[in-house]
Short mmCIF file of C-alpha atoms and ligand atoms in Angstrom, two decimals:
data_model
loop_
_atom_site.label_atom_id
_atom_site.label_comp_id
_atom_site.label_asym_id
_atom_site.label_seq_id
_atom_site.Cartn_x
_atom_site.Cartn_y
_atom_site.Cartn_z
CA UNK L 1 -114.20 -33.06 61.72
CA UNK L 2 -112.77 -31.55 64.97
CA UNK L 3 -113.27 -32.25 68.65
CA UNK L 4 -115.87 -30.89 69.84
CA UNK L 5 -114.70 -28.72 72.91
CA UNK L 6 -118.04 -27.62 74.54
CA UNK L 7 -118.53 -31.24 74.52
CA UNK L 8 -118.00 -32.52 77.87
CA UNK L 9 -115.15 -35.88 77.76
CA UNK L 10 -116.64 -38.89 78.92
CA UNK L 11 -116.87 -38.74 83.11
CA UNK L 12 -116.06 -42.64 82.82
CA UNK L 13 -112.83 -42.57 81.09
CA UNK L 14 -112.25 -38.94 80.35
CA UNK L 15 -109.51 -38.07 82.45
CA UNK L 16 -107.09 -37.72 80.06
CA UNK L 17 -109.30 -36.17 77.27
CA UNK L 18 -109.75 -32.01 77.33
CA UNK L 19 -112.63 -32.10 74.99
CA UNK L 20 -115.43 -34.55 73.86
CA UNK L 21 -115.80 -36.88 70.80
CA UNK L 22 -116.36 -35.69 66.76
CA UNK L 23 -120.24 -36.20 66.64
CA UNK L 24 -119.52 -38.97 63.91
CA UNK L 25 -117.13 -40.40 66.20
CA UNK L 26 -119.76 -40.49 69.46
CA UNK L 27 -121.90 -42.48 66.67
CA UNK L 28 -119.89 -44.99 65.63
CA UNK L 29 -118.76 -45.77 68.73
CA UNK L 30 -122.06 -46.32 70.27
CA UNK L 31 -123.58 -49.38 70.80
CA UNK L 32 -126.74 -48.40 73.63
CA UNK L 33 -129.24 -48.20 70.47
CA UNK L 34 -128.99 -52.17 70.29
CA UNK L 35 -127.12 -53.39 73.75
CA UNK L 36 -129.89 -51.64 76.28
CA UNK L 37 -131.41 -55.01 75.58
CA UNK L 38 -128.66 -56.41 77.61
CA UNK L 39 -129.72 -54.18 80.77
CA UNK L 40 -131.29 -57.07 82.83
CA UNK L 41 -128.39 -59.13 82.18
CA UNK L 42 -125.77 -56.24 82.90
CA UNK L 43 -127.48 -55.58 86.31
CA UNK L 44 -127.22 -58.94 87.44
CA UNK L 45 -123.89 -58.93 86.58
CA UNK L 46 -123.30 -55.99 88.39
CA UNK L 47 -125.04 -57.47 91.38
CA UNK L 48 -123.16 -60.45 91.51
CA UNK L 49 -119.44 -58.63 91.28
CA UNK L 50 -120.45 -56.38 93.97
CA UNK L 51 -121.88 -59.12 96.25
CA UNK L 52 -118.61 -60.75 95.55
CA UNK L 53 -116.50 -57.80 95.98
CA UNK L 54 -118.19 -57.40 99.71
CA UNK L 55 -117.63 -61.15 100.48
CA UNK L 56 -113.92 -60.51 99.75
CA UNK L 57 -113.80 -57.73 101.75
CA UNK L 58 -112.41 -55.26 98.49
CA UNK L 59 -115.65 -53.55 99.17
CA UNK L 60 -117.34 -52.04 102.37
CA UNK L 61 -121.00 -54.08 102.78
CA UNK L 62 -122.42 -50.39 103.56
CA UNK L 63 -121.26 -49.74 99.42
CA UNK L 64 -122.15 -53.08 98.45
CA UNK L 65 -126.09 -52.50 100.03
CA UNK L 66 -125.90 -48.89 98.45
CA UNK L 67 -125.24 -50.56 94.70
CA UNK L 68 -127.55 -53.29 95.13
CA UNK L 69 -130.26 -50.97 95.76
CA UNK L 70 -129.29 -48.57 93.52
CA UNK L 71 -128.65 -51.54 90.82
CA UNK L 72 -132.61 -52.47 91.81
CA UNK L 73 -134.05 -48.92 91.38
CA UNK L 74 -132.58 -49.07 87.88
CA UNK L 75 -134.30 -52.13 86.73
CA UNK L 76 -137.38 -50.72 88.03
CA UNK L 77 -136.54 -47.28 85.85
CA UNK L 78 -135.72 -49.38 82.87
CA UNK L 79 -139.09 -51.45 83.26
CA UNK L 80 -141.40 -48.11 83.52
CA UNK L 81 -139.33 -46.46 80.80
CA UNK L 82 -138.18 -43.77 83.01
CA UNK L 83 -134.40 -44.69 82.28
CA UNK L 84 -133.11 -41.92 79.84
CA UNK L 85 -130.76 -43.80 78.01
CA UNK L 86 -127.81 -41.46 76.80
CA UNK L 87 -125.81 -42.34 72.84
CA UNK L 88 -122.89 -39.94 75.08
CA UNK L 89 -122.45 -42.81 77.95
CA UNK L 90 -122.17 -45.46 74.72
CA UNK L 91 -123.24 -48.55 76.08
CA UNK L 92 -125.54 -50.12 78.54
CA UNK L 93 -122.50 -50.97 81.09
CA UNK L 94 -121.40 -46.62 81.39
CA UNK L 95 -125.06 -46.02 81.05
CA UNK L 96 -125.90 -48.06 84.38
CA UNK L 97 -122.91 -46.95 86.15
CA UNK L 98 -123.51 -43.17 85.50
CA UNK L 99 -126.75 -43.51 86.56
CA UNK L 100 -126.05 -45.91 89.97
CA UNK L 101 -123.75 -42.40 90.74
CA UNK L 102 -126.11 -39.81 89.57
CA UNK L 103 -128.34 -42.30 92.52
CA UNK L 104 -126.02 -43.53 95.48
CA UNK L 105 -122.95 -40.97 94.88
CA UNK L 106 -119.19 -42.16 95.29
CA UNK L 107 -119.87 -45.60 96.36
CA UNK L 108 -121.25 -46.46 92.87
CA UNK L 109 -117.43 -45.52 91.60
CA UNK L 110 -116.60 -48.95 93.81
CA UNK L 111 -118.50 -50.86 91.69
CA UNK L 112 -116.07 -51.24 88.99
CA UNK L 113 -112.82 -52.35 91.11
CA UNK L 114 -111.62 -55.30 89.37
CA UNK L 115 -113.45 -55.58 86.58
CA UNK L 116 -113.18 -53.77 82.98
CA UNK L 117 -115.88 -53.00 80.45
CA UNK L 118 -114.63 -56.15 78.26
CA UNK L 119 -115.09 -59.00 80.98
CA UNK L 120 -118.19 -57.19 81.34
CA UNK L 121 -119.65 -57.54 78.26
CA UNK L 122 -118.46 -60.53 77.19
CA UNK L 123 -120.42 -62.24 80.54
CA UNK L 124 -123.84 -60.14 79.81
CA UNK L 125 -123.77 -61.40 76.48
CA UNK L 126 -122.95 -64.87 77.20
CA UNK L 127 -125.77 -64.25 79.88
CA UNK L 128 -128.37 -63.11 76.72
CA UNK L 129 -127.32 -65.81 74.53
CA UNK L 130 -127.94 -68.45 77.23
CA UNK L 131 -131.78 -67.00 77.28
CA UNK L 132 -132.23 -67.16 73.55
CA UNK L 133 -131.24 -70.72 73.57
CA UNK L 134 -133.51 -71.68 76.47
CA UNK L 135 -136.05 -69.77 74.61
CA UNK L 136 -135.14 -71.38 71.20
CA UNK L 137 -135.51 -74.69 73.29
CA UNK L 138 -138.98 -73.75 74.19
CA UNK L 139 -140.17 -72.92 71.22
CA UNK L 140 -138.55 -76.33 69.22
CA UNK L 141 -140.37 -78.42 71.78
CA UNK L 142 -143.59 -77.06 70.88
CA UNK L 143 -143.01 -77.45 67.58
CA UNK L 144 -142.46 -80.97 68.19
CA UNK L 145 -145.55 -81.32 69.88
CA UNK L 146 -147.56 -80.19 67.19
CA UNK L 147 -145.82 -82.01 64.89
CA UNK L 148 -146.52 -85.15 66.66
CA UNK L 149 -150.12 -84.81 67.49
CA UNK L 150 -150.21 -84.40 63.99
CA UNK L 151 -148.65 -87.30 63.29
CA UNK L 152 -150.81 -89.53 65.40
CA UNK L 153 -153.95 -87.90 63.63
CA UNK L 154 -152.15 -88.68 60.08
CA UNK L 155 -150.46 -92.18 61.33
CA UNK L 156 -152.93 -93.92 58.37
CA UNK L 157 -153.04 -91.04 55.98
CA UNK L 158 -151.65 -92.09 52.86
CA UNK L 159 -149.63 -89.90 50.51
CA UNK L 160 -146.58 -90.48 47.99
CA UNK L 161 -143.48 -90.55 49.53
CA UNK L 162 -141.10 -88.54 46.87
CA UNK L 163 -137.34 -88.81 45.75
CA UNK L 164 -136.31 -86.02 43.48
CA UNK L 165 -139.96 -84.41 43.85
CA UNK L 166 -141.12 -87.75 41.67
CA UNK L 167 -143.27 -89.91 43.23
CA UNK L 168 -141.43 -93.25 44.83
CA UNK L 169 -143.26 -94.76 47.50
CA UNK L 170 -146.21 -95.18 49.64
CA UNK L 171 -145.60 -93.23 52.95
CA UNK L 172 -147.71 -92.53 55.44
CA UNK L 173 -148.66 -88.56 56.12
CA UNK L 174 -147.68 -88.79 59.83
CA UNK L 175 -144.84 -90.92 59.27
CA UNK L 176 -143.20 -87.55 57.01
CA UNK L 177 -144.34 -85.12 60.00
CA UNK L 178 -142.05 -87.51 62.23
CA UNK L 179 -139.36 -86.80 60.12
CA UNK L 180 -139.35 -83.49 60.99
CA UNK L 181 -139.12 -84.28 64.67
CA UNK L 182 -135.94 -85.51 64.31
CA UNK L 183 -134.49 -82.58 62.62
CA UNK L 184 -136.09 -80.50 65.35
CA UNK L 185 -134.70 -83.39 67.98
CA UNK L 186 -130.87 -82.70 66.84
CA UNK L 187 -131.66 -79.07 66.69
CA UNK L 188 -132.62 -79.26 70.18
CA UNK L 189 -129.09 -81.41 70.31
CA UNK L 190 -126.98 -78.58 68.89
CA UNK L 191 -128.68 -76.03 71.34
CA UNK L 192 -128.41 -77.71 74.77
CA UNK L 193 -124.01 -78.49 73.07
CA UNK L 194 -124.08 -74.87 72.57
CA UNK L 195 -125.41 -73.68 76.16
CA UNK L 196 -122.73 -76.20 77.70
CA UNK L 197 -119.57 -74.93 76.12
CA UNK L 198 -121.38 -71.37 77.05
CA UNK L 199 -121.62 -71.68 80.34
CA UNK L 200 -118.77 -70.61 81.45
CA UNK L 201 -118.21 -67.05 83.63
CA UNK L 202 -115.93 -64.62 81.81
CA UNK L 203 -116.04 -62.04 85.23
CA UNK L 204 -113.09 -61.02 87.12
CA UNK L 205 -110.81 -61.85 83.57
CA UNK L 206 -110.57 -58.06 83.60
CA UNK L 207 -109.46 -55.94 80.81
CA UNK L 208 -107.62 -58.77 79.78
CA UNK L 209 -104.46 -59.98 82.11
CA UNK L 210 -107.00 -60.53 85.38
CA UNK L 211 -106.86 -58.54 88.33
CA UNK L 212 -104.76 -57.96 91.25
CA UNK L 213 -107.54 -57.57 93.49
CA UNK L 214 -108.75 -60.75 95.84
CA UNK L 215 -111.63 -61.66 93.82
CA UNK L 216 -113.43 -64.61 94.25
CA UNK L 217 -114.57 -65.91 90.14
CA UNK L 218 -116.31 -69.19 91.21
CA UNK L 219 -118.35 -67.17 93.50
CA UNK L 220 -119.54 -64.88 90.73
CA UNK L 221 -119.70 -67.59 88.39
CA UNK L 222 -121.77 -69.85 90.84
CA UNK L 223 -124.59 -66.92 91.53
CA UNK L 224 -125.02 -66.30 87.69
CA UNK L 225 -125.81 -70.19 86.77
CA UNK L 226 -122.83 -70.70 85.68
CA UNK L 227 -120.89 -73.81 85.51
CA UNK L 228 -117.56 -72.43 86.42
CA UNK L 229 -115.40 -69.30 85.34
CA UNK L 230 -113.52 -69.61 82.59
CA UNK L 231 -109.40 -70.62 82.50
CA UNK L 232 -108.00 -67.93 80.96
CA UNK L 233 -108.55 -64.74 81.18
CA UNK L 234 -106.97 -63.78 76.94
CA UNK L 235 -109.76 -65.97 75.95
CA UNK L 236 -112.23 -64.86 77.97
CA UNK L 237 -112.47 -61.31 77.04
CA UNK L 238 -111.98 -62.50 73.40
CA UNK L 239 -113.90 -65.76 72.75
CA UNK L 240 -117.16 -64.87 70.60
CA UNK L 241 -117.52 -68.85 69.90
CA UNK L 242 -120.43 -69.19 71.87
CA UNK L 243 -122.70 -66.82 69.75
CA UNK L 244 -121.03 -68.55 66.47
CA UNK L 245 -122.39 -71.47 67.38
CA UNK L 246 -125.75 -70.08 68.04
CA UNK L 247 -125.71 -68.71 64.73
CA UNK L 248 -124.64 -71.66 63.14
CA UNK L 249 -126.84 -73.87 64.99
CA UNK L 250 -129.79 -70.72 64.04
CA UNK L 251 -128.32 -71.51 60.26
CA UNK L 252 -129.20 -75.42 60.58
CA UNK L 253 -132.15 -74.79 62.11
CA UNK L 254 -133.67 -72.12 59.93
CA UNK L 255 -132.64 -74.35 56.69
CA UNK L 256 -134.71 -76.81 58.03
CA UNK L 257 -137.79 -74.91 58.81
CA UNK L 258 -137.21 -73.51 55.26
CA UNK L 259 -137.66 -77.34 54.43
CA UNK L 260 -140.82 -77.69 56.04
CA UNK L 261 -142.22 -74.00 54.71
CA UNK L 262 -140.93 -74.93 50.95
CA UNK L 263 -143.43 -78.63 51.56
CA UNK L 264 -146.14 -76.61 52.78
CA UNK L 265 -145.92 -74.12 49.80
CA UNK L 266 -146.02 -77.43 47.88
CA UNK L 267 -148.84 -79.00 49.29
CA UNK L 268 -151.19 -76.54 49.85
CA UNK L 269 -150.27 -75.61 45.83
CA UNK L 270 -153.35 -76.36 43.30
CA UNK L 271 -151.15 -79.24 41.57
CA UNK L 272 -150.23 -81.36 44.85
CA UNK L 273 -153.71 -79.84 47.40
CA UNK L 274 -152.46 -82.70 50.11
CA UNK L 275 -153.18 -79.53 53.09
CA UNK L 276 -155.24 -76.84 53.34
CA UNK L 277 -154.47 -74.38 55.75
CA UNK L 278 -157.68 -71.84 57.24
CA UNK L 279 -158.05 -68.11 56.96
CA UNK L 280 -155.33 -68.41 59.92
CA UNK L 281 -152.21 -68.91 58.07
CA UNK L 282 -153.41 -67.54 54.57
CA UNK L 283 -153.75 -64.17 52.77
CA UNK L 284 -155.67 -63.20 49.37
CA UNK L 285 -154.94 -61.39 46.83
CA UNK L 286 -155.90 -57.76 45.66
CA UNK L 287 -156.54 -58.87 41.71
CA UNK L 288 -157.25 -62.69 41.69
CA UNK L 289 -159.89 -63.35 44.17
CA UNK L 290 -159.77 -66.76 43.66
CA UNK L 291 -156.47 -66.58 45.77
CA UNK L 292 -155.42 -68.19 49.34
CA UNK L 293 -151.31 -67.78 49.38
CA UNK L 294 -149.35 -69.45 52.15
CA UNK L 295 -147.47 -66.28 52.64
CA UNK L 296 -146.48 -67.30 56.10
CA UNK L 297 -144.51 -70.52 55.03
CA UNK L 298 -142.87 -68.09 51.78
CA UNK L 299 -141.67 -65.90 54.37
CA UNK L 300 -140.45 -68.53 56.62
CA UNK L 301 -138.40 -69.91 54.00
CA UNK L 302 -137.67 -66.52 52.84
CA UNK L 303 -135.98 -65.18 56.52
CA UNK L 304 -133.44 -68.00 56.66
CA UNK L 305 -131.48 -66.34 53.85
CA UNK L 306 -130.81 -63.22 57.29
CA UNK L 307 -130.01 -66.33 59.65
CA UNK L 308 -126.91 -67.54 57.46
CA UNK L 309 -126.23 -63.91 56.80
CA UNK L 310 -125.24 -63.27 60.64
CA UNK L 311 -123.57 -66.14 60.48
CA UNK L 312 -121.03 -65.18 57.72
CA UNK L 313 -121.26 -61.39 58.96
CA UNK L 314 -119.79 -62.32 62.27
CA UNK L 315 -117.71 -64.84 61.05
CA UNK L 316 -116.39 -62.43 59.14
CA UNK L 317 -115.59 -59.92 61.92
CA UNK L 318 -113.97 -62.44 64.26
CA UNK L 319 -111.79 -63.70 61.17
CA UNK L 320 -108.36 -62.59 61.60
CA UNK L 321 -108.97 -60.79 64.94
CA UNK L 322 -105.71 -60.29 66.98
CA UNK L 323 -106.28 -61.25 71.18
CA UNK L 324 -107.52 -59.83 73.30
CA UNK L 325 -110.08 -58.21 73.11
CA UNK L 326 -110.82 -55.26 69.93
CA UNK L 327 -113.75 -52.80 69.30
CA UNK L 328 -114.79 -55.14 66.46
CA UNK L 329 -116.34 -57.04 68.69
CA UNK L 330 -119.54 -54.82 69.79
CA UNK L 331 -120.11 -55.86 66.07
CA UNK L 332 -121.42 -59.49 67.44
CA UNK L 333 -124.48 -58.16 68.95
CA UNK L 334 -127.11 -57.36 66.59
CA UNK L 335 -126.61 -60.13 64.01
CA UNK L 336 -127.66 -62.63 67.39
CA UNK L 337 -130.77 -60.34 68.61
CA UNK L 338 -131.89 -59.93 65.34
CA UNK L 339 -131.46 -63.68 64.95
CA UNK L 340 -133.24 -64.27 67.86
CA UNK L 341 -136.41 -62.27 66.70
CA UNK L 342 -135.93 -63.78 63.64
CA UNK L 343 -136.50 -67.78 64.75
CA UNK L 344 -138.85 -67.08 67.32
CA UNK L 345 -141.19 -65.78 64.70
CA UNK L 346 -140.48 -68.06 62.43
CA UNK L 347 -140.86 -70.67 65.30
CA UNK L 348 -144.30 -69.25 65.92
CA UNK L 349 -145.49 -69.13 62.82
CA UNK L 350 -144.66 -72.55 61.99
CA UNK L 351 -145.63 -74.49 64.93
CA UNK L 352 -149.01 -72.31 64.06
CA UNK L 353 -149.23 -73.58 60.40
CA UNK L 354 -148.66 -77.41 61.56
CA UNK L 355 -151.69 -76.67 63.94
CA UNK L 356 -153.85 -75.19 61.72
CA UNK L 357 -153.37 -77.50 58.87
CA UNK L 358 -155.67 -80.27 57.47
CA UNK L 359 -154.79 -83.20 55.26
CA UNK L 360 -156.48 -84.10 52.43
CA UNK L 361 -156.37 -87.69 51.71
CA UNK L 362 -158.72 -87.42 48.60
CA UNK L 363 -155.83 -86.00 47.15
CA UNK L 364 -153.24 -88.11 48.37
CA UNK L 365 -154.89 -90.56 46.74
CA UNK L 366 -155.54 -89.43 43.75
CA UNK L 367 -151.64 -88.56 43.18
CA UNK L 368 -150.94 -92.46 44.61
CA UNK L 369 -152.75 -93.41 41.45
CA UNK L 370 -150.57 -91.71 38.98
CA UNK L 371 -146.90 -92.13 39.26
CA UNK L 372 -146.69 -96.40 39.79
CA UNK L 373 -145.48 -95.63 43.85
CA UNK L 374 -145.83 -99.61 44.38
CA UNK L 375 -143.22 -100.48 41.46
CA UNK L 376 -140.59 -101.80 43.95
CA UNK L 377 -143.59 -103.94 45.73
CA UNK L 378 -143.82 -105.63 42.45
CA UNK L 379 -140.37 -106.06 42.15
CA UNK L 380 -139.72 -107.38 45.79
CA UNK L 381 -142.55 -109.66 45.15
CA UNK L 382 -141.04 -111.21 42.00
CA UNK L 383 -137.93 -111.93 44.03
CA UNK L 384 -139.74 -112.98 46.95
CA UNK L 385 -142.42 -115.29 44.97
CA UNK L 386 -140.97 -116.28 42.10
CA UNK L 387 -137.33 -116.22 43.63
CA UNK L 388 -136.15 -114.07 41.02
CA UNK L 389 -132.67 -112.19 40.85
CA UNK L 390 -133.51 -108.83 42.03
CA UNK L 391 -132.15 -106.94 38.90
CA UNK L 392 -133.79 -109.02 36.46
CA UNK L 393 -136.97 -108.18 38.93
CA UNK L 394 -136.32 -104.39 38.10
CA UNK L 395 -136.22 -104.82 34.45
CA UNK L 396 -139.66 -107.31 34.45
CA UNK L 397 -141.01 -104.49 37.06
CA UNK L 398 -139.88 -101.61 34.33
CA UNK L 399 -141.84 -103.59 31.34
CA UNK L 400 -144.84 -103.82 33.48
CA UNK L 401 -144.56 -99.94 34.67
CA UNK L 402 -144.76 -99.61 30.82
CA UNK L 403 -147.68 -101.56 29.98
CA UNK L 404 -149.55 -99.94 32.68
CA UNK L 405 -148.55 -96.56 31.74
CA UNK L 406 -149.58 -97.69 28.19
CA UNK L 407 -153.12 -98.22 29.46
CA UNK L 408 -152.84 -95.28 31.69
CA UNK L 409 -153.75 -97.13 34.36
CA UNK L 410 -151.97 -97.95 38.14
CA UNK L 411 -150.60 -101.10 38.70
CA UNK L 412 -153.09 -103.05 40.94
CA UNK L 413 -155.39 -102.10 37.61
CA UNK L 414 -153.52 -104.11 35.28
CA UNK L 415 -155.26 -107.54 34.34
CA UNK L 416 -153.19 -110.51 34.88
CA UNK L 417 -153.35 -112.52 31.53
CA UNK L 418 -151.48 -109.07 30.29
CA UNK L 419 -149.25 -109.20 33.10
CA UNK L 420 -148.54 -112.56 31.95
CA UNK L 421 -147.69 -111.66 28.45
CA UNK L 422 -144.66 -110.35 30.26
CA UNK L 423 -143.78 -112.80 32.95
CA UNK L 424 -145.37 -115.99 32.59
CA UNK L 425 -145.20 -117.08 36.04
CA UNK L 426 -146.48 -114.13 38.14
CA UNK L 427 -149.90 -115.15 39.71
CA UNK L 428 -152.94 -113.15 41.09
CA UNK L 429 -151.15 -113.41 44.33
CA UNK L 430 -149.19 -110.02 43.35
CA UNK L 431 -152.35 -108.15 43.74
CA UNK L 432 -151.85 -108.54 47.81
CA UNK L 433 -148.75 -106.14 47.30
CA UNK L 434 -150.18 -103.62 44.62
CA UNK L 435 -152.32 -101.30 46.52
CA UNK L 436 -150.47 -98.18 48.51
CA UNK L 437 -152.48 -99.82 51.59
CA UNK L 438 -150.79 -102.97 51.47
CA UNK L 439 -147.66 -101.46 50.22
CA UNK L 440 -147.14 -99.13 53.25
CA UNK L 441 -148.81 -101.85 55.72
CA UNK L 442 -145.83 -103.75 55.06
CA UNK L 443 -142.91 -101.28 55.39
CA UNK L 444 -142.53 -102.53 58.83
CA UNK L 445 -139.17 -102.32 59.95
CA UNK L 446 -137.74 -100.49 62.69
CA UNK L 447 -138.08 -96.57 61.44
CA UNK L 448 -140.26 -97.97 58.77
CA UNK L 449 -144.01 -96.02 57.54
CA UNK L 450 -146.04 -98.83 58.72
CA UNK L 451 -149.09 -97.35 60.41
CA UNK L 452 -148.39 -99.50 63.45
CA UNK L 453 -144.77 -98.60 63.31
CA UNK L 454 -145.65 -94.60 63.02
CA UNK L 455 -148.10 -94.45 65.77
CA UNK L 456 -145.21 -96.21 67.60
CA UNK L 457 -142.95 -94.06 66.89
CA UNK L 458 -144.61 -90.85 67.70
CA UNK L 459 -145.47 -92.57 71.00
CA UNK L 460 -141.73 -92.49 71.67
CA UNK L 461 -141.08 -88.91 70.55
CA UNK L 462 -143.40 -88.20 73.11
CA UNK L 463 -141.10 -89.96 76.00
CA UNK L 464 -138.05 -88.63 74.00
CA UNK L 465 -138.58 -85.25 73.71
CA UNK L 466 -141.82 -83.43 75.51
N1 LIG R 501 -119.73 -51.68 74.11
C1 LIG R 501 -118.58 -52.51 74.12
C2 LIG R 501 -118.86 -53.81 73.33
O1 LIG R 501 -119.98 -54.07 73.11
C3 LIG R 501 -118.22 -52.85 75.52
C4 LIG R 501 -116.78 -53.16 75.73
C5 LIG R 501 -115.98 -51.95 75.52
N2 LIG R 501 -114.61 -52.15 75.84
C6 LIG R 501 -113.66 -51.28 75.51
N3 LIG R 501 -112.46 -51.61 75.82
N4 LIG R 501 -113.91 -50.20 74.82
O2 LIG R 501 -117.96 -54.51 72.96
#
């Protein structure tokens, strides 16, 4: 594949090129299909450097005026989808510039004096990702409040509490919603640690070495929100941690709304029926129309398997990349957009499903009764009462699990005489501790499922974190 001389060169960086790029080249090398969505971002940018570039006197204020309009009546094209983006100008930063000079002439050439295409980008994108994280913020926090009103509604609902998906102990239905607000709470953790080492302003590091120009960075860095420009200007144009730590964080996050999706698939399953969700969150089938599948929490658990994909992907480009900066790089965008789209569905359609669900304590119930969830009551009573070691309390606990299973009955069903057949010395006292009721009534301590303690608790989520 040749050249392609009727092809014009670039007008951006052409000057040394006679003809224009191999059609396979021109598409390779484009990224404007995927980084337009960095346009309101790049214009700001833009703004600020020329603002700054005026203040320092490297520009004339006449030019600086000129760009900032021009810069506006872009984002105005861009908005009413007049902008004609073009795959020839590559990316979203020659794509504005051409057009500020096809609008305000030579003074738009001005624009780019001490700055280069790769401090550019790398302080849009930091720009985007500090969006999606305020918007990922958002979103968790109104997860949490579902979660918690919830919570409150569900702070007696009992249910078994599980350890290897086998019934354990008592727990209280909003008391296992609450546990989700503390994954969502770190989550929340690992996004505002993320935006912090982020926010820091790449512009004015240049191609790579800085400028030689007068510029003023904090000045630029202060009217984009950030904290302070960044030290050095190698790193700057070549640091992609901040978007591998949204990813990761994205990772964590989606493996723990995949957590949450795989319970509801659970619960809302024939064999467990603990939640019902409406015609909201469910779909039928086109055979069995007996059907109501909670496709929305499959899929949620399903799309986390993309989120730790862009993690490894980009991991995977950065790996082994030499400083500064390298073409590699324009790689790091669309594993984060797509991520982006990806969680704030997910987000949506989760905080929806928490909403829209209903508990079923008939069926909570009804799986208390199977499975012996108040065996370690019994036990801890033996000790307590009887001031028994607490191992020989396990094995006395074990024989009467087995008597009780031989009569296919729960515990608080067994009759004491037979009780006694096994330990002489219990009395009917142990019947106070037998019943989930009293069993999770008394699970009091600090964290504990204790009614009182959950609608405590979700009391201070509220202050915590809405
Ligand atoms: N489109 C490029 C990217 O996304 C912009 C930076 C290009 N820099 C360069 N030296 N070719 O990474």
């Amino acid at each position: 594949m040749k050249s392609d001389p009727s092809a014009p060169s670039n007008p951006l960086w052409g000057g040394r090129f006679a003809g224009g790029p191999a059609a396979v080249m021109q598409e390779i090398n484009a990224s404007i299909g995927f980084d337009k969505r960095m346009a309101a971002q790049d214009l700001a940018a833009s703004k600020a450097h020329a603002n700054m570039l005026a203040a320092q006197g490297i520009i004339s204020s006449a030019d600086a005026v000129a760009i900032i309009e021009g810069l506006d009546r872009i984002a105005s094209e861009i908005e009413t989808g007049a902008f004609r983006f073009k795959t020839a100008l590559e990316d979203i930063h020659m794509n504005v510039e051409q057009r500020l000079a096809d609008l305000i002439g030579e003074a738009a050439g001005r624009l780019h004096t001490g700055r280069s295409r790769n401090d550019q980008v790398a302080t849009d994108f930091r720009l985007w990702v500090r969006d999606a994280l305020d918007r990922t913020d958002r979103a968790l926090a109104a997860l949490q409040e579902a979660l918690i009103d919830q919570a409150e509604r569900n702070a007696d609902t009992l249910m078994p509490g599980f350890t290897h998906l086998q019934s354990a102990q008592p727990v209280t239905f909003g008391h296992h919603l609450l546990a989700y607000v503390e994954m969502i709470g770190r989550d929340r953790g690992r996004v505002a640690d993320c935006r912090r080492r982020l926010n820091e302003c790449p512009l004015g590091a240049g191609a790579l070495a800085g400028t030689s120009f007068p510029i003023d960075r904090a000045m630029t860095a202060q009217a984009l929100g950030f904290d302070r420009p960044s030290a050095n200007s190698l790193d700057s144009v070549s640091d992609r941690d901040f978007a591998l730590e949204y990813l990761a964080l994205a990772s964590i996050l989606a493996m723990h709304l995949s957590r949450l999706a795989e319970e509801f698939v659970l619960w809302t399953s024939e064999g467990f029926g603990f939640v019902t969700l409406t015609d909201a969150f469910t779909t039928g089938s086109s055979i069995m129309p007996q059907k109501r599948n909670p496709d929305a929490a499959e899929l949620v658990r399903a799309k986390t398997g993309r989120v730790f994909g862009h993690l490894l992907g980009l991991l995977t480009v950065m790996k082994g990349l030499p400083l500064a900066y390298a073409k590699d790089m324009q790689e790091d965008k669309e594993p984060v957009f797509e991520t982006d789209e990806t969680l704030m569905l997910c987000l949506a359609a989760t905080t929806g499903m928490v909403r829209d669900l209903t508990a079923v304590p008939e069926r909570m119930e009804a799986a208390l009764a199977g499975g012996f969830p108040t065996a370690t009551d019994l036990a801890d009573w033996l000790v307590r009462a009887l001031g028994m070691p607490f191992r020989q309390a396990h094995h006395v606990t074990g024989r009467l699990v087995a008597l009780a299973e031989a009569q296919a009955c729960p515990l608080e069903a067994l009759d004491l005489a037979a009780m006694q057949t096994i330990e002489p010395k219990i009395t009917d006292d142990v019947f106070t501790v037998l019943t989930p009721e009293a069993s999770a009534a008394s699970r009091t301590s600090f964290g504990g499922t204790a009614p009182e303690r959950v609608r405590e608790a979700a009391a201070a989520a509220r202050e915590r974190f809405l």
